[in-house]
Structure formats: C-alpha cells, structure tokens
Amino acid sequence: MKTSSVEQRIADLYKQESSRVRATLIRLLHGNFDLAEEALQDAFVAALSQWQRDGIPNNPRAWLVSTGRFKVIDRIRKNARLDDLAQLAYTLETETQADSFDATDTIEDDRLRLIFTCCHPSLAMQARVALTLREVCGLTTEAIAAAFLVPVPTLAQRIVRAKNKIRDAAIPYEVPEQDGLPARLEAVLSVVYLVFNEGYTASSGTQLMQPDLSTEAIRLGRLLLGLLPDPEVMGLLALMLLHDARRESRTNENGDLIPLDEQDRTRWNQTQIKEGCNLVVQALRAGSAGEYALQAAIAAVHAEAAAAEDTDWIQIVCLYDALLKVNPSPVVALNRAAAVAMRDGPFAGLKAIDELADHKDLQGYYLLHAARADLFRRLSQPEEAAHCYQQALGLTQQAPERRFIQQRLATLQKQK
C-alpha cells in the first residue's frame, strides 16, 4: 500500500479503535492509566513505521494491544529506578509470555470494565465525569475543561486524583457481579446523564447548549447499550435522543431560549424521535419501568404531539405519578405540578407547587420560582408573576435563561 494510504488507515483506526485498545491496555497494565496511555501512543507510532514496511496486519487491534504492552516493558526496563516498576516489568513480561492477546470479545468486555471503573461510586461525581470523558471517550483535558468552564490545571488535577484514588483504593477493574450490578449501573447512568444534561442545558455560561457534550453522552449511551442491553440503559438512551431531537428548535438565531410550547416542531429530528420512541417501548416491555424509562416515556408523549395543544397531559401526569413512586424527589414532584397545571389549569398547578415551596432542596432552585411566575402570568396577575420572576432571576447563572426571564419581566411591565 502507498504510504499515504497506510497513514490514512492508521488515522482511521485511531478514531475507531483507540478507546478499545486503551481499555484493554489498562487491564493488561494492572490499572495503570498513565502507562496505558503511553503504550497506546507508542503502539500507533510503531504502526506508522512498521505497517508501511510490512503491511497492515490481519488483526490491527490485537497488534496494537500486543505492541503497546511490549513497548511498556521496554520503556520500564530502560528507565525504571524503582523496585516496584522493575517488578511490574517482570510481571508484564511473564504474563505476555503466558498469553497471546487476540480476543475481540475480551476487548469489548474491557470497555465495559473501564466504564464501571471510571464511574465507581467511591469517586467524586466531578471526578467520574472527567475521567469517563477522558479515558472512555478520549476527549482531551483541554476540551473537557472548556466544556465545564473549569481551568485546565484544575481539571487535570481532578483526573490525576481520580486515578490515584483508583490505585490507592485498589478499585477493581471489573464489571460487578449480578447481585451488585443494579446499584453500580445506576452510578454509571447518572454520570452519562449528567454529561448529557450539561450539554443540553449548560449550568452556566453564555450558551444554552453545548452540543458536543450531549452528543458524547449519546455516544456513551449507545456504547453502553451495545455492551449491556439493560432496560434502564435503553430508557436513558431513549431519553437523551428524544430531548436532543429538539435541539435545533430550542433557541433562535440570537441564542435566545424558545419554550417548548412555542418551538417549531417541524424542526424536531424525526429520526431520533422514532428511535427514541422504539427504545421506550422496548424498555417498558422488558419489565418494571425504571426512572429513565419513565422519563423517556414522558418525553415521547411530548415528541409525538403534532402541536403543543395536542399534548396528552392526562397521560403525562399519570407517568409522573409512576415516576414519583420510583424516584420521590421534589424536582419530579415540581415537574408533575407543572403538568397538573396544564391538565387542570393554573390554579391547580399553583396549589401543587405551593405544597412544595418549603422543601429545602427547592429553596435555591430557580425553576420553582419560574414555574410559579408563569402560572401567575397565565392568571393575569402581573405583580405576583414579576415578583417570582425576580426571584428566579437571582438564582440562575445561565445567560440565555436570564435573558428569557428578563424578556418576561419586560412584557409584564408593559401590562401594568
């Protein structure tokens, strides 16, 4: 093959296979993330020279794993001054002689092991997110820091501390046994959903959305579903697809927020909606409905309505009732109250929201005040609405949401 063809093939392999190869190298190098990253880079550098001379091997993935492991052994033997590294080199060499690596299934298992390790509950949530995006998704430290508006050194330290915690706490590089799987899977899904939410509605900053993050979360969801076809994984992927399907209609050309009932539904991604709805059906048919499957079902009802006035609010309230049994959180209760307002009118919605107003977890939640403001607005009570909007404005740091509230306030001012 021509040199340019080989280089292109290697570049394509890096995009397609680097996460798989990295995951396996982490296992083979006894959970040493840094050595695995060095091994990965060394393997691809070696491929650039050797494949142009010898041709591309029949199993490039296995070649890269084996080469990376050999390169690490050589690197340690040349540079090691510490007994533990010398011992590691001896261990790796012994293991290398004992087995020749070429199992595709093992590589896929390694990707699942890596996800569960990066999302281990003993790590802080911020560390889980950063480590997953770095090691599983292959995002650069700079890209992750930019997405979360964190200084690069801070993000880098967060990743280093997470790796050290995995090493010092001897967190096993494995998929949990069946009896421990549900709890650990919940921790994994919460990381994926947090990444998606930060992309779908950024917690702060000048933009409402960070599409790269939500796209990465959906990619993680697809990967997880391919490795572990669990109903809740189906539910989470469906939920993300259905929300993301509305991306193009959520803001105008100036980046201003457009409420759900005012969005141009012809701009919703029908391919994603169809896929998401099909996944919802599969998840609900698989057994008792979990939190993500029920949230996805609510999103599906919204997505299937041709116009805002066609929304089946009776069904949505029923789904929120079921969701509250699974996850009796005040935020779910607030969302249910908003749905009750759409089903039974703003007075009923205000009554349901006021019953939640003293909950400590909602004291600093701007959407509680924004929801009350909207209901007062619908009841033609501008002073009460303006007061609630002012409370909401003081609690949000996101520029598009702030502009939306300010626009509502300006409209109310004209009505006085």
Coordinates of C-alpha atoms in Angstrom, one line a residue:
M1 CA 0.0 0.0 0.0
K2 CA 1.1 3.6 -0.6
T3 CA 2.4 5.5 2.4
S4 CA -0.5 7.9 2.3
S5 CA -3.0 5.0 2.3
V6 CA -1.3 3.4 5.3
E7 CA -1.3 6.7 7.2
Q8 CA -5.0 7.3 6.5
R9 CA -5.8 3.7 7.6
I10 CA -3.9 4.3 10.9
A11 CA -5.6 7.7 11.4
D12 CA -9.0 5.9 10.9
L13 CA -8.0 3.2 13.3
Y14 CA -7.1 5.7 15.9
K15 CA -10.6 7.2 15.7
Q16 CA -12.3 3.9 15.7
E17 CA -10.2 1.7 18.0
S18 CA -8.1 3.8 20.4
S19 CA -10.7 3.7 23.1
R20 CA -10.9 -0.1 22.8
V21 CA -7.2 -0.5 22.8
R22 CA -6.8 1.9 25.7
A23 CA -9.3 0.0 27.8
T24 CA -7.6 -3.4 27.2
L25 CA -4.1 -1.9 27.9
I26 CA -5.4 -0.5 31.2
R27 CA -6.4 -4.1 32.2
L28 CA -3.2 -5.6 31.0
L29 CA -1.1 -3.0 32.8
H30 CA -2.8 -3.6 36.1
G31 CA -5.0 -0.5 36.1
N32 CA -2.1 1.9 35.4
F33 CA -3.9 4.6 33.3
D34 CA -0.8 6.6 32.5
L35 CA 1.3 3.6 31.4
A36 CA -1.7 2.6 29.2
E37 CA -1.8 6.0 27.5
E38 CA 1.9 5.9 26.8
A39 CA 1.5 2.3 25.5
L40 CA -1.3 3.4 23.2
Q41 CA 0.7 6.3 21.7
D42 CA 3.8 4.1 21.4
A43 CA 1.8 1.4 19.6
F44 CA 0.4 3.9 17.0
V45 CA 3.9 5.4 16.4
A46 CA 5.2 1.9 15.8
A47 CA 2.4 1.2 13.4
L48 CA 3.3 4.2 11.3
S49 CA 6.8 2.8 10.6
Q50 CA 6.2 -0.9 10.6
W51 CA 3.0 -1.1 8.7
Q52 CA 4.4 0.9 5.8
R53 CA 7.2 -1.7 5.6
D54 CA 5.4 -4.9 6.5
G55 CA 1.8 -4.2 5.6
I56 CA -1.3 -3.8 7.8
P57 CA -1.8 -6.9 10.0
N58 CA -4.9 -9.1 9.7
N59 CA -6.0 -8.0 13.2
P60 CA -4.8 -4.4 13.7
R61 CA -6.5 -4.1 17.1
A62 CA -4.7 -7.1 18.6
W63 CA -1.4 -6.0 17.0
L64 CA -1.7 -2.6 18.7
V65 CA -2.5 -4.1 22.1
S66 CA 0.4 -6.5 21.9
T67 CA 2.8 -3.9 20.6
G68 CA 1.7 -1.4 23.3
R69 CA 2.3 -3.9 26.0
F70 CA 5.8 -4.8 24.7
K71 CA 6.7 -1.1 24.4
V72 CA 5.8 -0.5 28.0
I73 CA 8.0 -3.4 29.1
D74 CA 10.9 -1.9 27.1
R75 CA 10.2 1.6 28.5
I76 CA 10.2 0.4 32.1
R77 CA 13.3 -1.7 31.7
K78 CA 15.2 1.3 30.2
N79 CA 14.0 3.9 32.7
A80 CA 13.0 2.1 35.9
R81 CA 14.8 3.0 39.0
L82 CA 12.2 1.9 41.5
D83 CA 11.8 -1.7 42.5
D84 CA 8.0 -1.6 42.1
L85 CA 8.4 -0.6 38.4
A86 CA 11.0 -3.3 37.8
Q87 CA 8.7 -5.8 39.4
L88 CA 5.9 -4.6 37.2
A89 CA 8.1 -5.1 34.1
Y90 CA 8.9 -8.6 35.2
T91 CA 5.2 -9.4 35.9
L92 CA 4.1 -8.0 32.5
E93 CA 6.8 -9.9 30.7
T94 CA 5.8 -13.1 32.4
E95 CA 2.1 -12.5 31.6
T96 CA 3.0 -11.7 28.0
Q97 CA 4.8 -15.0 27.5
A98 CA 1.9 -16.8 29.0
D99 CA -0.8 -15.5 26.7
S100 CA -1.1 -14.1 23.2
F101 CA -3.8 -11.5 23.0
D102 CA -6.3 -11.6 20.1
A103 CA -9.8 -12.0 21.6
T104 CA -12.3 -9.5 20.3
D105 CA -14.9 -10.3 23.0
T106 CA -12.3 -9.6 25.7
I107 CA -11.7 -6.1 24.2
E108 CA -15.5 -5.3 24.4
D109 CA -15.5 -6.6 28.0
D110 CA -12.6 -4.3 28.7
R111 CA -14.6 -1.3 27.5
L112 CA -17.3 -2.2 29.9
R113 CA -14.8 -2.7 32.7
L114 CA -13.4 0.8 32.0
I115 CA -16.7 2.5 32.2
F116 CA -17.6 0.9 35.5
T117 CA -14.1 1.7 36.9
C118 CA -14.3 5.4 35.8
C119 CA -17.8 5.7 37.3
H120 CA -17.1 4.0 40.6
P121 CA -19.2 5.4 43.5
S122 CA -16.1 6.0 45.6
L123 CA -15.0 8.7 43.3
A124 CA -16.5 12.2 43.5
M125 CA -19.1 12.8 40.8
Q126 CA -17.0 15.5 39.1
A127 CA -14.0 13.1 39.0
R128 CA -16.2 10.4 37.5
V129 CA -17.4 12.7 34.7
A130 CA -13.9 14.0 33.9
L131 CA -12.3 10.5 34.0
T132 CA -15.0 9.0 31.8
L133 CA -14.8 11.7 29.2
R134 CA -11.0 11.5 29.2
E135 CA -10.5 7.7 29.3
V136 CA -13.6 6.2 27.8
C137 CA -14.5 8.9 25.2
G138 CA -10.9 10.1 24.5
L139 CA -11.6 13.8 24.9
T140 CA -8.6 16.0 25.7
T141 CA -8.2 17.6 29.1
E142 CA -8.5 21.0 27.4
A143 CA -11.8 20.1 25.7
I144 CA -13.3 18.8 28.9
A145 CA -12.2 21.8 30.9
A146 CA -13.6 24.2 28.3
A147 CA -16.9 22.3 28.3
F148 CA -17.3 22.6 32.1
L149 CA -15.8 26.1 32.3
V150 CA -13.0 24.8 34.6
P151 CA -9.4 25.9 34.4
V152 CA -7.3 23.2 32.6
P153 CA -4.9 22.7 35.6
T154 CA -8.0 22.2 37.9
L155 CA -9.5 19.6 35.5
A156 CA -6.1 17.9 35.1
Q157 CA -5.7 17.6 38.9
R158 CA -9.2 16.2 39.1
I159 CA -8.3 13.4 36.7
V160 CA -5.0 12.7 38.5
R161 CA -6.7 12.5 41.9
A162 CA -9.3 10.1 40.4
K163 CA -6.6 7.8 39.0
N164 CA -4.7 7.9 42.3
K165 CA -7.9 7.0 44.2
I166 CA -8.4 4.0 41.9
R167 CA -4.9 2.9 42.5
D168 CA -4.7 3.6 46.3
A169 CA -8.2 2.1 47.0
A170 CA -7.5 -0.8 44.8
I171 CA -10.7 -0.3 42.9
P172 CA -11.1 -3.5 40.8
Y173 CA -11.1 -3.2 37.0
E174 CA -14.1 -5.3 36.5
V175 CA -17.9 -5.4 35.8
P176 CA -19.8 -6.0 39.0
E177 CA -21.3 -9.4 39.7
Q178 CA -25.0 -9.8 39.1
D179 CA -26.1 -9.0 42.6
G180 CA -24.2 -5.8 42.7
L181 CA -24.8 -4.7 39.1
P182 CA -28.1 -2.7 39.6
A183 CA -26.5 -0.3 42.1
R184 CA -23.3 0.1 40.1
L185 CA -25.2 0.6 36.8
E186 CA -27.2 3.4 38.4
A187 CA -23.9 5.1 39.2
V188 CA -22.8 4.7 35.6
L189 CA -26.1 6.0 34.1
S190 CA -26.0 9.0 36.4
V191 CA -22.6 10.0 35.0
V192 CA -23.8 9.7 31.4
Y193 CA -27.0 11.6 32.1
L194 CA -25.1 14.4 34.0
V195 CA -22.8 14.8 30.9
F196 CA -25.9 14.9 28.7
N197 CA -27.7 17.5 30.9
E198 CA -24.6 19.8 30.9
G199 CA -24.7 19.6 27.1
Y200 CA -28.4 20.0 26.8
T201 CA -28.7 22.9 29.3
A202 CA -25.4 24.3 30.5
S203 CA -25.4 25.1 34.2
S204 CA -23.7 28.5 33.4
G205 CA -22.2 30.4 30.6
T206 CA -23.3 32.3 27.6
Q207 CA -24.8 29.4 25.6
L208 CA -27.9 27.4 26.4
M209 CA -26.4 24.2 24.9
Q210 CA -23.0 22.5 24.4
P211 CA -23.9 20.1 21.7
D212 CA -20.5 18.3 21.8
L213 CA -21.2 17.1 25.3
S214 CA -24.8 15.9 24.6
T215 CA -23.5 14.2 21.5
E216 CA -20.8 12.5 23.5
A217 CA -23.3 11.4 26.1
I218 CA -25.5 9.8 23.4
R219 CA -22.4 8.0 22.0
L220 CA -21.7 6.7 25.5
G221 CA -25.3 5.6 25.8
R222 CA -25.1 3.7 22.6
L223 CA -21.8 2.1 23.6
L224 CA -23.3 1.1 27.0
L225 CA -26.4 -0.4 25.4
G226 CA -24.3 -2.4 22.9
L227 CA -22.3 -3.8 25.8
L228 CA -25.1 -4.2 28.4
P229 CA -28.6 -4.3 26.9
D230 CA -30.4 -3.4 30.1
P231 CA -33.9 -1.8 30.1
E232 CA -32.7 1.3 32.0
V233 CA -29.8 1.7 29.6
M234 CA -32.5 1.6 26.8
G235 CA -34.5 4.2 28.8
L236 CA -31.6 6.6 29.2
L237 CA -30.6 6.4 25.6
A238 CA -34.2 7.0 24.6
L239 CA -34.5 9.9 26.9
M240 CA -31.3 11.6 25.6
L241 CA -32.4 11.0 21.9
L242 CA -35.8 12.4 22.5
H243 CA -34.5 15.6 24.2
D244 CA -31.7 16.1 21.7
A245 CA -34.2 15.8 18.9
R246 CA -35.5 19.2 19.8
R247 CA -32.0 20.8 19.8
E248 CA -32.4 22.9 16.6
S249 CA -35.7 24.5 17.8
R250 CA -34.7 25.4 21.4
T251 CA -33.1 28.7 20.6
N252 CA -33.5 31.4 18.0
E253 CA -30.8 32.9 15.7
N254 CA -29.7 35.2 18.7
G255 CA -29.3 32.2 21.0
D256 CA -32.4 33.1 23.0
L257 CA -34.4 30.4 24.6
I258 CA -37.7 29.2 23.0
P259 CA -40.1 27.5 25.4
L260 CA -41.3 24.0 24.5
D261 CA -44.9 25.2 23.6
E262 CA -43.5 27.8 21.2
Q263 CA -41.0 25.6 19.3
D264 CA -41.2 24.9 15.6
R265 CA -41.9 21.2 15.8
T266 CA -41.2 20.7 12.1
R267 CA -37.5 21.2 13.1
W268 CA -37.5 18.4 15.5
N269 CA -35.4 15.4 14.4
Q270 CA -37.9 12.8 13.5
T271 CA -35.3 10.1 13.0
Q272 CA -34.2 10.5 16.6
I273 CA -37.8 10.6 17.8
K274 CA -38.6 7.4 16.1
E275 CA -35.6 5.6 17.5
G276 CA -36.2 7.1 21.0
C277 CA -39.9 6.0 21.0
N278 CA -39.0 2.5 19.8
L279 CA -36.5 2.2 22.7
V280 CA -39.1 3.4 25.1
V281 CA -41.4 0.6 24.0
Q282 CA -38.7 -1.9 24.4
A283 CA -37.7 -0.7 27.8
L284 CA -41.3 -0.7 29.1
R285 CA -42.0 -4.1 27.7
A286 CA -38.8 -5.5 29.4
G287 CA -40.3 -5.4 32.9
S288 CA -40.9 -3.0 35.7
A289 CA -40.4 0.6 34.5
G290 CA -37.4 2.3 35.9
E291 CA -36.6 6.0 36.3
Y292 CA -35.1 6.7 33.0
A293 CA -37.6 4.6 31.0
L294 CA -40.5 6.6 32.7
Q295 CA -38.8 9.9 31.9
A296 CA -38.3 8.8 28.4
A297 CA -41.9 7.9 28.1
I298 CA -42.9 11.4 29.2
A299 CA -40.5 12.8 26.6
A300 CA -42.1 10.5 24.0
V301 CA -45.6 11.8 24.7
H302 CA -44.3 15.4 24.1
A303 CA -42.4 14.3 21.0
E304 CA -45.4 12.6 19.4
A305 CA -47.7 15.6 19.8
A306 CA -48.0 17.4 16.4
A307 CA -48.7 20.7 18.2
A308 CA -48.4 21.9 21.8
E309 CA -52.2 21.9 22.3
D310 CA -52.3 18.2 21.2
T311 CA -50.1 17.1 24.2
D312 CA -51.7 14.3 26.2
W313 CA -51.4 15.9 29.7
I314 CA -53.5 13.2 31.3
Q315 CA -51.0 10.6 30.2
I316 CA -48.1 12.7 31.3
V317 CA -49.5 13.3 34.8
C318 CA -50.1 9.5 35.1
L319 CA -46.4 8.9 34.1
Y320 CA -45.2 11.4 36.6
D321 CA -47.3 9.6 39.3
A322 CA -45.5 6.4 38.4
L323 CA -42.1 8.2 38.3
L324 CA -42.7 9.6 41.8
K325 CA -43.1 6.1 43.1
V326 CA -39.7 5.2 41.6
N327 CA -38.0 8.5 42.4
P328 CA -39.9 10.5 45.0
S329 CA -37.8 13.6 44.6
P330 CA -39.0 17.2 44.9
V331 CA -37.9 18.0 41.4
V332 CA -40.0 15.2 40.0
A333 CA -42.9 16.5 42.1
L334 CA -42.4 20.0 40.7
N335 CA -42.4 18.7 37.2
R336 CA -45.6 16.8 38.0
A337 CA -47.2 20.0 39.4
A338 CA -46.4 21.8 36.1
A339 CA -48.1 19.0 34.2
V340 CA -51.1 19.2 36.6
A341 CA -51.3 22.9 35.7
M342 CA -51.6 22.0 32.0
R343 CA -54.2 19.3 32.7
D344 CA -56.3 21.1 35.3
G345 CA -55.5 24.7 35.0
P346 CA -53.1 27.2 36.6
F347 CA -54.9 27.4 40.0
A348 CA -54.5 23.6 40.4
G349 CA -50.8 23.9 39.4
L350 CA -50.2 26.7 41.9
K351 CA -51.7 24.7 44.7
A352 CA -49.5 21.7 43.8
I353 CA -46.4 23.9 43.6
D354 CA -47.1 25.8 46.8
E355 CA -47.2 22.5 48.6
L356 CA -43.5 22.0 47.6
A357 CA -42.3 25.6 48.2
D358 CA -40.9 24.9 51.7
H359 CA -38.9 21.9 50.6
K360 CA -35.2 22.6 51.5
D361 CA -34.0 21.1 48.2
L362 CA -36.0 23.5 46.2
Q363 CA -35.1 26.7 48.1
G364 CA -32.4 27.7 45.6
Y365 CA -34.0 26.1 42.6
Y366 CA -34.8 28.8 40.1
L367 CA -37.3 26.7 38.2
L368 CA -39.7 26.6 41.2
H369 CA -40.0 30.4 41.1
A370 CA -40.1 30.4 37.3
A371 CA -42.9 27.9 37.3
R372 CA -44.9 29.9 39.8
A373 CA -44.3 33.1 37.8
D374 CA -45.6 31.5 34.6
L375 CA -48.8 30.4 36.3
F376 CA -49.4 33.9 37.8
R377 CA -48.8 35.3 34.3
R378 CA -51.4 32.9 32.9
L379 CA -53.8 34.1 35.6
S380 CA -53.2 37.7 34.6
Q381 CA -51.6 38.6 38.0
P382 CA -48.6 40.6 36.7
E383 CA -47.3 41.8 40.1
E384 CA -47.1 38.3 41.6
A385 CA -45.6 37.0 38.4
A386 CA -43.0 39.7 38.3
H387 CA -42.0 39.0 42.0
C388 CA -41.5 35.3 41.2
Y389 CA -39.5 36.1 38.0
Q390 CA -37.2 38.4 40.0
Q391 CA -36.6 35.5 42.5
A392 CA -35.8 33.2 39.6
L393 CA -33.5 35.7 38.0
G394 CA -31.5 35.9 41.2
L395 CA -30.9 32.1 41.2
T396 CA -29.8 31.4 37.6
Q397 CA -26.3 32.0 36.2
Q398 CA -27.0 30.9 32.6
A399 CA -27.2 33.8 30.1
P400 CA -30.0 32.6 27.8
E401 CA -32.2 31.7 30.7
R402 CA -31.6 35.1 32.3
R403 CA -32.5 36.9 29.0
F404 CA -35.7 34.8 28.8
I405 CA -36.7 35.9 32.3
Q406 CA -35.8 39.5 31.6
Q407 CA -38.0 39.4 28.5
R408 CA -40.9 38.0 30.5
L409 CA -40.4 40.8 33.1
A410 CA -40.3 43.5 30.3
T411 CA -43.6 42.1 28.9
L412 CA -45.2 42.2 32.3
Q413 CA -44.0 45.8 32.9
K414 CA -45.9 46.8 29.7
Q415 CA -49.1 45.2 31.0
K416 CA -49.1 47.3 34.2

